[in-house]
PDB file of C-alpha atoms in Angstrom:
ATOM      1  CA  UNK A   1     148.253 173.957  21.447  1.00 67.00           C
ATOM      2  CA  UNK A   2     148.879 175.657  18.166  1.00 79.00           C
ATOM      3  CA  UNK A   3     148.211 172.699  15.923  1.00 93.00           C
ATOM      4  CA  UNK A   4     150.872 171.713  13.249  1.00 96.00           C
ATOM      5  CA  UNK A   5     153.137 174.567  12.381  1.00 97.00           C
ATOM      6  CA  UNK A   6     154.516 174.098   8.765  1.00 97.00           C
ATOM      7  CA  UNK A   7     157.692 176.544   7.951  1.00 97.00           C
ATOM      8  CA  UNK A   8     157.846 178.398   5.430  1.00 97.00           C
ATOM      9  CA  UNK A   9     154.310 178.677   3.917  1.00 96.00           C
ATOM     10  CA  UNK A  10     155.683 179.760   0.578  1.00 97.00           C
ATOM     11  CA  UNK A  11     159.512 178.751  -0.845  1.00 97.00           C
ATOM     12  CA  UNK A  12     160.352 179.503  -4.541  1.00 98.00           C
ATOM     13  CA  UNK A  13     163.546 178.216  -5.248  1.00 97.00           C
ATOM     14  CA  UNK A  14     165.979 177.815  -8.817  1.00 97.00           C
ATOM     15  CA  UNK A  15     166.151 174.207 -10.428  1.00 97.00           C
ATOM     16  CA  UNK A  16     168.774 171.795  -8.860  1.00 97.00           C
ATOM     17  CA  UNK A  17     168.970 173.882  -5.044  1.00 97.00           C
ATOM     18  CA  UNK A  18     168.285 171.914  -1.966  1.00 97.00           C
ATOM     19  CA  UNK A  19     164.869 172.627  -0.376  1.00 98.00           C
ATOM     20  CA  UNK A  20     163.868 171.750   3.561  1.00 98.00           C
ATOM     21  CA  UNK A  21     160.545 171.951   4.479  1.00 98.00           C
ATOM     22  CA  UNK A  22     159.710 171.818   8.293  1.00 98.00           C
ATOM     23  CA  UNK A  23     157.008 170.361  10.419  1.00 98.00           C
ATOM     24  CA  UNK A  24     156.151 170.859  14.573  1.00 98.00           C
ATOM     25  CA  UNK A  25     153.351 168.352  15.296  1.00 97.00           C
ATOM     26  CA  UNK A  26     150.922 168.893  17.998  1.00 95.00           C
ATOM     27  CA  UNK A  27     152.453 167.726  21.526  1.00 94.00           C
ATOM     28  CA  UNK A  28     151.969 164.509  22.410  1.00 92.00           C
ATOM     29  CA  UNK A  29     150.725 163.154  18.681  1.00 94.00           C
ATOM     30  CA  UNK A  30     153.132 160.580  18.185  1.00 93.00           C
ATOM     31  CA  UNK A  31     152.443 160.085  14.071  1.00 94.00           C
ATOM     32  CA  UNK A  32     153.622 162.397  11.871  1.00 95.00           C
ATOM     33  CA  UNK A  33     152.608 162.388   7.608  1.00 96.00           C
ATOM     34  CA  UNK A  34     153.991 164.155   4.794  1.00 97.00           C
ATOM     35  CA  UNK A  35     151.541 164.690   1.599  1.00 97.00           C
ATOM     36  CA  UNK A  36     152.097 166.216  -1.243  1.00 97.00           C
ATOM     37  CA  UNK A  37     148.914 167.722  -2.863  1.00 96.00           C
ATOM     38  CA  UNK A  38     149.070 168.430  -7.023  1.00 94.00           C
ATOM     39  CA  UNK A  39     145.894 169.468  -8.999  1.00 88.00           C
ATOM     40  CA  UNK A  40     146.185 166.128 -11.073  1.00 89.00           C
ATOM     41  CA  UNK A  41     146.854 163.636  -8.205  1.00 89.00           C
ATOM     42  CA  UNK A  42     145.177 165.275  -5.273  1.00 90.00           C
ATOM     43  CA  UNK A  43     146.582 164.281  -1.855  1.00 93.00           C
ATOM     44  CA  UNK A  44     149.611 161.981  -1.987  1.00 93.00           C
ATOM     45  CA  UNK A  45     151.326 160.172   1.089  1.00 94.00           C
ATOM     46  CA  UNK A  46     154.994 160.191   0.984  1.00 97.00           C
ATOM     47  CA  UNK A  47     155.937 158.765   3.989  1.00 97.00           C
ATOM     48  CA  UNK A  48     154.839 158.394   7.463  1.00 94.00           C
ATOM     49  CA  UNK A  49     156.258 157.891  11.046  1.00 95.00           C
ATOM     50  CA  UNK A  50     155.345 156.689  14.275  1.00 93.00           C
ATOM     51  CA  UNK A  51     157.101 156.898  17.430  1.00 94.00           C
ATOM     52  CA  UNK A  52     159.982 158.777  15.302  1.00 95.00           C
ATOM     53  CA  UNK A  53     160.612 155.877  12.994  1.00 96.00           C
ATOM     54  CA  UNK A  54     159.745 156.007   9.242  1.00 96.00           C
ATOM     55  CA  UNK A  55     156.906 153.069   8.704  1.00 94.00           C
ATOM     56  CA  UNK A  56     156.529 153.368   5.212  1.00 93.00           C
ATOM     57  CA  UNK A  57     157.764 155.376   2.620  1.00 94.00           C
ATOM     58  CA  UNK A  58     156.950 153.964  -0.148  1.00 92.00           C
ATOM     59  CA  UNK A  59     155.115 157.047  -1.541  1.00 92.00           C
ATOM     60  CA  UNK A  60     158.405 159.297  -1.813  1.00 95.00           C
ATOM     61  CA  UNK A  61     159.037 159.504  -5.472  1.00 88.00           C
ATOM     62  CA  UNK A  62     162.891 159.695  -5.885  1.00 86.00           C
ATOM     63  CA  UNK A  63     165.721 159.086  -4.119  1.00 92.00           C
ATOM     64  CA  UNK A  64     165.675 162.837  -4.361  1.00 96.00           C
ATOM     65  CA  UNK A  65     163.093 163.208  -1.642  1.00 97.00           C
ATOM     66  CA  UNK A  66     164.257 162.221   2.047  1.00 97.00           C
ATOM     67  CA  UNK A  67     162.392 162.849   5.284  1.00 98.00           C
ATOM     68  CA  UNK A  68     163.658 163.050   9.022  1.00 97.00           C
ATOM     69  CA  UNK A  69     161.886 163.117  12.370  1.00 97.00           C
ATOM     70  CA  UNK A  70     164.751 163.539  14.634  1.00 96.00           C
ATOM     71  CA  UNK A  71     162.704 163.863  18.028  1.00 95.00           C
ATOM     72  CA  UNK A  72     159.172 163.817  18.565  1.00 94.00           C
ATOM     73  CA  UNK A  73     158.498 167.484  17.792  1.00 95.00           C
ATOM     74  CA  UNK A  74     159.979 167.706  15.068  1.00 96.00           C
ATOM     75  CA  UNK A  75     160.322 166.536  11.343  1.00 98.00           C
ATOM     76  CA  UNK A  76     162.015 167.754   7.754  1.00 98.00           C
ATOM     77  CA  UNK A  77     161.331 167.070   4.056  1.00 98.00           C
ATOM     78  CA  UNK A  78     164.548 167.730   2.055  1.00 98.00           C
ATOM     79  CA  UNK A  79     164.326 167.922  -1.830  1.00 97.00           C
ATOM     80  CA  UNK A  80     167.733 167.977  -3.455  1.00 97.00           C
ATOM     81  CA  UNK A  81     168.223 168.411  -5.510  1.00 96.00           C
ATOM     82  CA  UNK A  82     165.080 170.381  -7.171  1.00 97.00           C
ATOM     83  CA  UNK A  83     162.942 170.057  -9.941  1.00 97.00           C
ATOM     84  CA  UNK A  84     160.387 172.080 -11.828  1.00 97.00           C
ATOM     85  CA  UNK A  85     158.038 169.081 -11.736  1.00 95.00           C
ATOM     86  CA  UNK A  86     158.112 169.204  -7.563  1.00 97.00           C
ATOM     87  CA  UNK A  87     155.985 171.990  -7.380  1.00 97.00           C
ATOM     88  CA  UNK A  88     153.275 171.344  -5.243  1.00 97.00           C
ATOM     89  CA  UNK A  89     151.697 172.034  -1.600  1.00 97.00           C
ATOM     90  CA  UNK A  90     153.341 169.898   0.931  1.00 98.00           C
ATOM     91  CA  UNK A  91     151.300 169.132   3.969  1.00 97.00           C
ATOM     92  CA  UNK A  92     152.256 167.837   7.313  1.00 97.00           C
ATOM     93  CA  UNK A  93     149.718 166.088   9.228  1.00 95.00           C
ATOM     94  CA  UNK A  94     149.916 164.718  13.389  1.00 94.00           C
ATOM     95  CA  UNK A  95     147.518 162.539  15.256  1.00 92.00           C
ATOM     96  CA  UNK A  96     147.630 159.732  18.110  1.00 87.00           C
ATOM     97  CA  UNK A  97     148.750 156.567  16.622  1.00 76.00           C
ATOM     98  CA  UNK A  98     145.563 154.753  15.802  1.00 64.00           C
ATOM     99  CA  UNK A  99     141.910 155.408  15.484  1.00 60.00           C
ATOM    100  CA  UNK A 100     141.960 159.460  16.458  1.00 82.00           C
ATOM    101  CA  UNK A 101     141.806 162.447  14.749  1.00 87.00           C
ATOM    102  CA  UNK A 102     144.547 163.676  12.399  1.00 90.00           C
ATOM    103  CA  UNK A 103     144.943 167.234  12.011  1.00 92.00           C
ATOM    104  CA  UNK A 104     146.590 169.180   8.984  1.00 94.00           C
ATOM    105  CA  UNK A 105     148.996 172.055   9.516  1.00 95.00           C
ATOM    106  CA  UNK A 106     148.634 175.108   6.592  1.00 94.00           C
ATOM    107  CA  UNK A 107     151.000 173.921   4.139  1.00 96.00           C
ATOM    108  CA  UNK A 108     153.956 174.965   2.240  1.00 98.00           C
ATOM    109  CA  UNK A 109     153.405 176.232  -1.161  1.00 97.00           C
ATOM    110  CA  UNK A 110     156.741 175.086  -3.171  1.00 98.00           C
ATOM    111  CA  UNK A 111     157.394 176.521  -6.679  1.00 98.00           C
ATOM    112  CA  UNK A 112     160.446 175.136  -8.099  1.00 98.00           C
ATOM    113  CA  UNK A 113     161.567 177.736 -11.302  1.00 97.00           C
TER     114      UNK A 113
ATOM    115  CA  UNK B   1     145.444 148.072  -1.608  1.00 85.00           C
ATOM    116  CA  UNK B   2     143.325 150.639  -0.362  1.00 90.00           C
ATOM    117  CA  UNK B   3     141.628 152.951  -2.378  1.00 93.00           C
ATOM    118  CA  UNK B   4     139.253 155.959  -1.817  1.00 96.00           C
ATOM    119  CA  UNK B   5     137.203 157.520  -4.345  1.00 97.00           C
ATOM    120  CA  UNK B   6     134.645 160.268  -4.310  1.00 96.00           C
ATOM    121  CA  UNK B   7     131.849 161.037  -6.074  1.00 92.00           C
ATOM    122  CA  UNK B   8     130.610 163.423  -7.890  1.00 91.00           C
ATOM    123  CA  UNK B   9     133.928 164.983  -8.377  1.00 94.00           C
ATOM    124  CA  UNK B  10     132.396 168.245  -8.749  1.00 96.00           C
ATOM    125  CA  UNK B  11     128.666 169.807  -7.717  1.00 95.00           C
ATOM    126  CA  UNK B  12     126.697 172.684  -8.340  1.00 96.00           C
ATOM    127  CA  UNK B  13     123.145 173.057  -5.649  1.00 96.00           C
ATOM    128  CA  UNK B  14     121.588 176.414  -5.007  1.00 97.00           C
ATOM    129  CA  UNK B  15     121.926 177.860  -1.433  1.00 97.00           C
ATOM    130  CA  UNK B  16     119.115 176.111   1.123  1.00 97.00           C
ATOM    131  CA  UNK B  17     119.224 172.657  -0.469  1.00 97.00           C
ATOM    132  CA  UNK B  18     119.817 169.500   1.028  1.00 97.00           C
ATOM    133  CA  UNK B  19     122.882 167.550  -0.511  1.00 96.00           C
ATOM    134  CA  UNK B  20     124.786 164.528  -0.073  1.00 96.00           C
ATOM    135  CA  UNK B  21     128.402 164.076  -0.545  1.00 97.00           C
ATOM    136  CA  UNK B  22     129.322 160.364  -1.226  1.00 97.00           C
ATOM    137  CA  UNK B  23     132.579 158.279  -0.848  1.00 98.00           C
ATOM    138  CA  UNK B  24     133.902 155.079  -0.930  1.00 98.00           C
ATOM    139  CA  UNK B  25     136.662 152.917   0.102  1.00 97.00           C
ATOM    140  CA  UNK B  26     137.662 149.256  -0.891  1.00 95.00           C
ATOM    141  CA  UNK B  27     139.103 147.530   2.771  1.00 91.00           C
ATOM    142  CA  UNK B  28     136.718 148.401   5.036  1.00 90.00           C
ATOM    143  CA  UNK B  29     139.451 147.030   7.558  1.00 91.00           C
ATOM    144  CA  UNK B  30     140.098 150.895   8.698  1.00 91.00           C
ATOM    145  CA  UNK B  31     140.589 152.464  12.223  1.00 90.00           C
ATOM    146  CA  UNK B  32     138.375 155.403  11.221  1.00 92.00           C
ATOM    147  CA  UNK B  33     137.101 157.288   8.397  1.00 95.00           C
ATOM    148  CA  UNK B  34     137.397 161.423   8.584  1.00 96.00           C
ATOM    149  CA  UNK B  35     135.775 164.207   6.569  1.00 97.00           C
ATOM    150  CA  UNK B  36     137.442 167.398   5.580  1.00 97.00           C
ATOM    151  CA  UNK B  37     136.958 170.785   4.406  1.00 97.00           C
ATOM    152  CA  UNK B  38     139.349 172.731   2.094  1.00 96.00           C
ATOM    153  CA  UNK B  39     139.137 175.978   0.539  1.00 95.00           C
ATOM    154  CA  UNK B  40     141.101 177.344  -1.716  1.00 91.00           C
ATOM    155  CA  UNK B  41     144.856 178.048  -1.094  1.00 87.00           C
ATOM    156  CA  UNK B  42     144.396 176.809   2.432  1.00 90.00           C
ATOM    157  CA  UNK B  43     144.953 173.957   4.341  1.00 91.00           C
ATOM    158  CA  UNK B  44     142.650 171.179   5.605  1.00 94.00           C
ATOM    159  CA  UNK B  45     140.576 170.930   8.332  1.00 93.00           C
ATOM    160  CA  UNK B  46     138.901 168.322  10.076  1.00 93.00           C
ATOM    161  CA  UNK B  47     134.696 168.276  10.153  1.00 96.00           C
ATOM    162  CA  UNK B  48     133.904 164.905  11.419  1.00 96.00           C
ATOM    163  CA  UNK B  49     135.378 161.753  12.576  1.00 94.00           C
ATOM    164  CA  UNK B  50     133.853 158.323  12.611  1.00 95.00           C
ATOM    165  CA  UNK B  51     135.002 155.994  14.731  1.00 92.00           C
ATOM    166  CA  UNK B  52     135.166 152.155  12.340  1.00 92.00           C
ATOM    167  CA  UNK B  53     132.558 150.647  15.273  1.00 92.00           C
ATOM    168  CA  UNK B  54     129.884 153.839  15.062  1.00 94.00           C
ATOM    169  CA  UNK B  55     127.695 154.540  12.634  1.00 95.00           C
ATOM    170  CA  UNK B  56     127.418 157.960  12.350  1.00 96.00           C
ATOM    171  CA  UNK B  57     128.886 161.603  13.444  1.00 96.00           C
ATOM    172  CA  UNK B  58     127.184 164.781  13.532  1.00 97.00           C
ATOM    173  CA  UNK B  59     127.835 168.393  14.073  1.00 96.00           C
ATOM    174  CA  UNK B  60     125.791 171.008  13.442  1.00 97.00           C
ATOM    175  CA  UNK B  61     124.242 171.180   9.839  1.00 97.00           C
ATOM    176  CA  UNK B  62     126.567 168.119   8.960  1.00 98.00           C
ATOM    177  CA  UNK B  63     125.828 164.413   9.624  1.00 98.00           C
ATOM    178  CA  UNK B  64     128.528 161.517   7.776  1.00 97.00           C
ATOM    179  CA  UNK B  65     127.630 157.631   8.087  1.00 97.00           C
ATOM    180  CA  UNK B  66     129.688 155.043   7.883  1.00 97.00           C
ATOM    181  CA  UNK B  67     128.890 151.697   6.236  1.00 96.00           C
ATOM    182  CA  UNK B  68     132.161 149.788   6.895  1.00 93.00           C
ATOM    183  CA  UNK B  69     130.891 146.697   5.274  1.00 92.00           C
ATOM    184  CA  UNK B  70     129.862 147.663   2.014  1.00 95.00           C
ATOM    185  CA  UNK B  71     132.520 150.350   2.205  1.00 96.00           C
ATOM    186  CA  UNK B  72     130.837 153.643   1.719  1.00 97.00           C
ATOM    187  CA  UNK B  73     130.309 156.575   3.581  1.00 98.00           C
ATOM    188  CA  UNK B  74     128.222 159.995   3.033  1.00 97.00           C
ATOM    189  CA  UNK B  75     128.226 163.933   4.153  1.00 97.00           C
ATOM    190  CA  UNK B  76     125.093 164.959   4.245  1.00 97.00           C
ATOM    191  CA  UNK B  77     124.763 168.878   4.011  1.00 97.00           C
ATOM    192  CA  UNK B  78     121.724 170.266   5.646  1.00 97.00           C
ATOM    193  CA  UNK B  79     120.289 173.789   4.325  1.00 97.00           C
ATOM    194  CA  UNK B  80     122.987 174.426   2.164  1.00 97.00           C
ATOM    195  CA  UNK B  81     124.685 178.103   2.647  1.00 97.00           C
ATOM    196  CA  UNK B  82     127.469 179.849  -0.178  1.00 96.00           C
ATOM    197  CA  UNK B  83     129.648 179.722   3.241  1.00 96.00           C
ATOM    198  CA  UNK B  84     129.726 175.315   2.558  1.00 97.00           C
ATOM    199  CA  UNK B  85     131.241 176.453  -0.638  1.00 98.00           C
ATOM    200  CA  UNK B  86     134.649 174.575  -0.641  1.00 98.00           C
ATOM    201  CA  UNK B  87     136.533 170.847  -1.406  1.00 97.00           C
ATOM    202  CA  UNK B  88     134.996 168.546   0.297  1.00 98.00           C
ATOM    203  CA  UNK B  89     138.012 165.026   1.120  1.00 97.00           C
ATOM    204  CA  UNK B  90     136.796 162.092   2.689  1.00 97.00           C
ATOM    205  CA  UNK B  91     140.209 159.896   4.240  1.00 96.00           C
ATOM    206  CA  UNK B  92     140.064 156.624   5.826  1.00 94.00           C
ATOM    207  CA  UNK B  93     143.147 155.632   8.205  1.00 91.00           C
ATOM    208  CA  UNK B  94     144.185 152.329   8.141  1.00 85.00           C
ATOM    209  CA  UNK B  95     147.811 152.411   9.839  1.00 80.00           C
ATOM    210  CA  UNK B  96     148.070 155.530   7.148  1.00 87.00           C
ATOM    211  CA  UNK B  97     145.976 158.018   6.129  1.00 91.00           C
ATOM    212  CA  UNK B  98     144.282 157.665   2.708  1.00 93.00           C
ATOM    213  CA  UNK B  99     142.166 160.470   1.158  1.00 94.00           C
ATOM    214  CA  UNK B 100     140.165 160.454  -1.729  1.00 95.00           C
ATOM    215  CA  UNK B 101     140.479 162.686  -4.383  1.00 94.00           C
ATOM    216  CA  UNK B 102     137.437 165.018  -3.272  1.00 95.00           C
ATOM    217  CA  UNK B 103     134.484 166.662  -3.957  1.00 97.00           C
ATOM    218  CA  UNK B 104     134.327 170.431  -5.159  1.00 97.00           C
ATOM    219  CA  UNK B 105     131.316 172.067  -3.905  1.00 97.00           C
ATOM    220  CA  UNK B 106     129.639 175.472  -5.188  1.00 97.00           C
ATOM    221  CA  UNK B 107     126.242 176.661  -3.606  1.00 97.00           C
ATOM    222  CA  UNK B 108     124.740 179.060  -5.574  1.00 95.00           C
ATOM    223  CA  UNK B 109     123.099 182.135  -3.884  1.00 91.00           C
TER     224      UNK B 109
END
């Protein structure tokens, strides 16, 4: 398997567009997280799924953040619309529900301008 | 509410030392706790995984314990190398993943 692909790696974008980040888990991993990771406040969970349904998202910030996990191999993180202050490395993370290993696709680098 | 911290936050050891990495968490009702490596610009990836009934994990030069009931668990770093330089994040998973704000290592050659 290729592990968790994250598309794009980098995305600059102007204040106030619409930004979708994209996440392929690893076959068969059947929870899927979104982080965001910031200097100041390290590794933050915004939401998480299982089995396709969002379980808790009570770490997405604003009602401008909304997440999607359509089918099992696949899941978006839509931003609209942008601000400066969501600049940040998003990570995408897959593992078996439960006590197994989670592993971390490369991240997106988003710089909002 | 689960938290994770990590301490020291940052740490300086010249190259061939020993060193421990520590962390703590304050439910110890967690399904596992994981270590992780990250260096710089790049993503995460996983060193060890301790299962919440073992007591320990080890690969290589790297051994992490668990102590579920007083919450704490350490990396311990054997014959350090400038390659272990990196950000060392300790995460427990309850039903989510919860990481700790980790540990920046430098080995000095």
């Amino acid at each position: 398997d290729a592990g968790v692909i994250q598309s794009p790696r980098h995305e600059v974008t102007e204040m106030g567009q619409e930004v979708t980040l994209r996440c392929k888990p690893i076959s068969g991993h059947n929870s899927l997280f979104w982080y965001r990771q910031t200097m100041m406040r390290g590794l933050e969970l915004l939401i998480y799924f299982n089995n396709n349904v969002p379980i808790d998202d009570s770490g997405m910030p604003e009602d401008r953040f909304s997440a999607k996990m359509p089918n099992a191999s696949f899941s978006t993180l839509k931003i609209q619309p942008s601000e400066p202050r969501d600049s940040a490395v998003y990570f995408c993370a897959s593992s078996l529900k439960g006590a197994t290993e989670a592993f971390f696709g490369q991240g997106t680098r988003l710089t909002v301008v | 509410k689960q938290e994770v911290t990590q301490i020291p936050a940052a740490l300086s050891v010249p190259e061939g030392e020993n060193l421990v990495l520590n962390c703590s968490f304050t439910d110890s009702a967690i399904y596992n706790l994981q270590w992780f490596r990250q260096d710089p610009g790049k993503g995460l990836t996983s060193l060890l995984l301790i299962q919440s009934s073992q007591r320990e994990q080890t690969s290589g030069r790297l051994n992490a314990s668990l102590d579920k009931s007083s919450g704490r668990s350490t990396l311990y770093i054997a014959a350090s190398q400038p390659g272990d330089s990196a950000t060392y994040l300790c995460a427990v998973t309850v039903d989510k993943i919860i990481f700790g704000k980790g540990t920046r290592l430098h080995i000095l050659p």
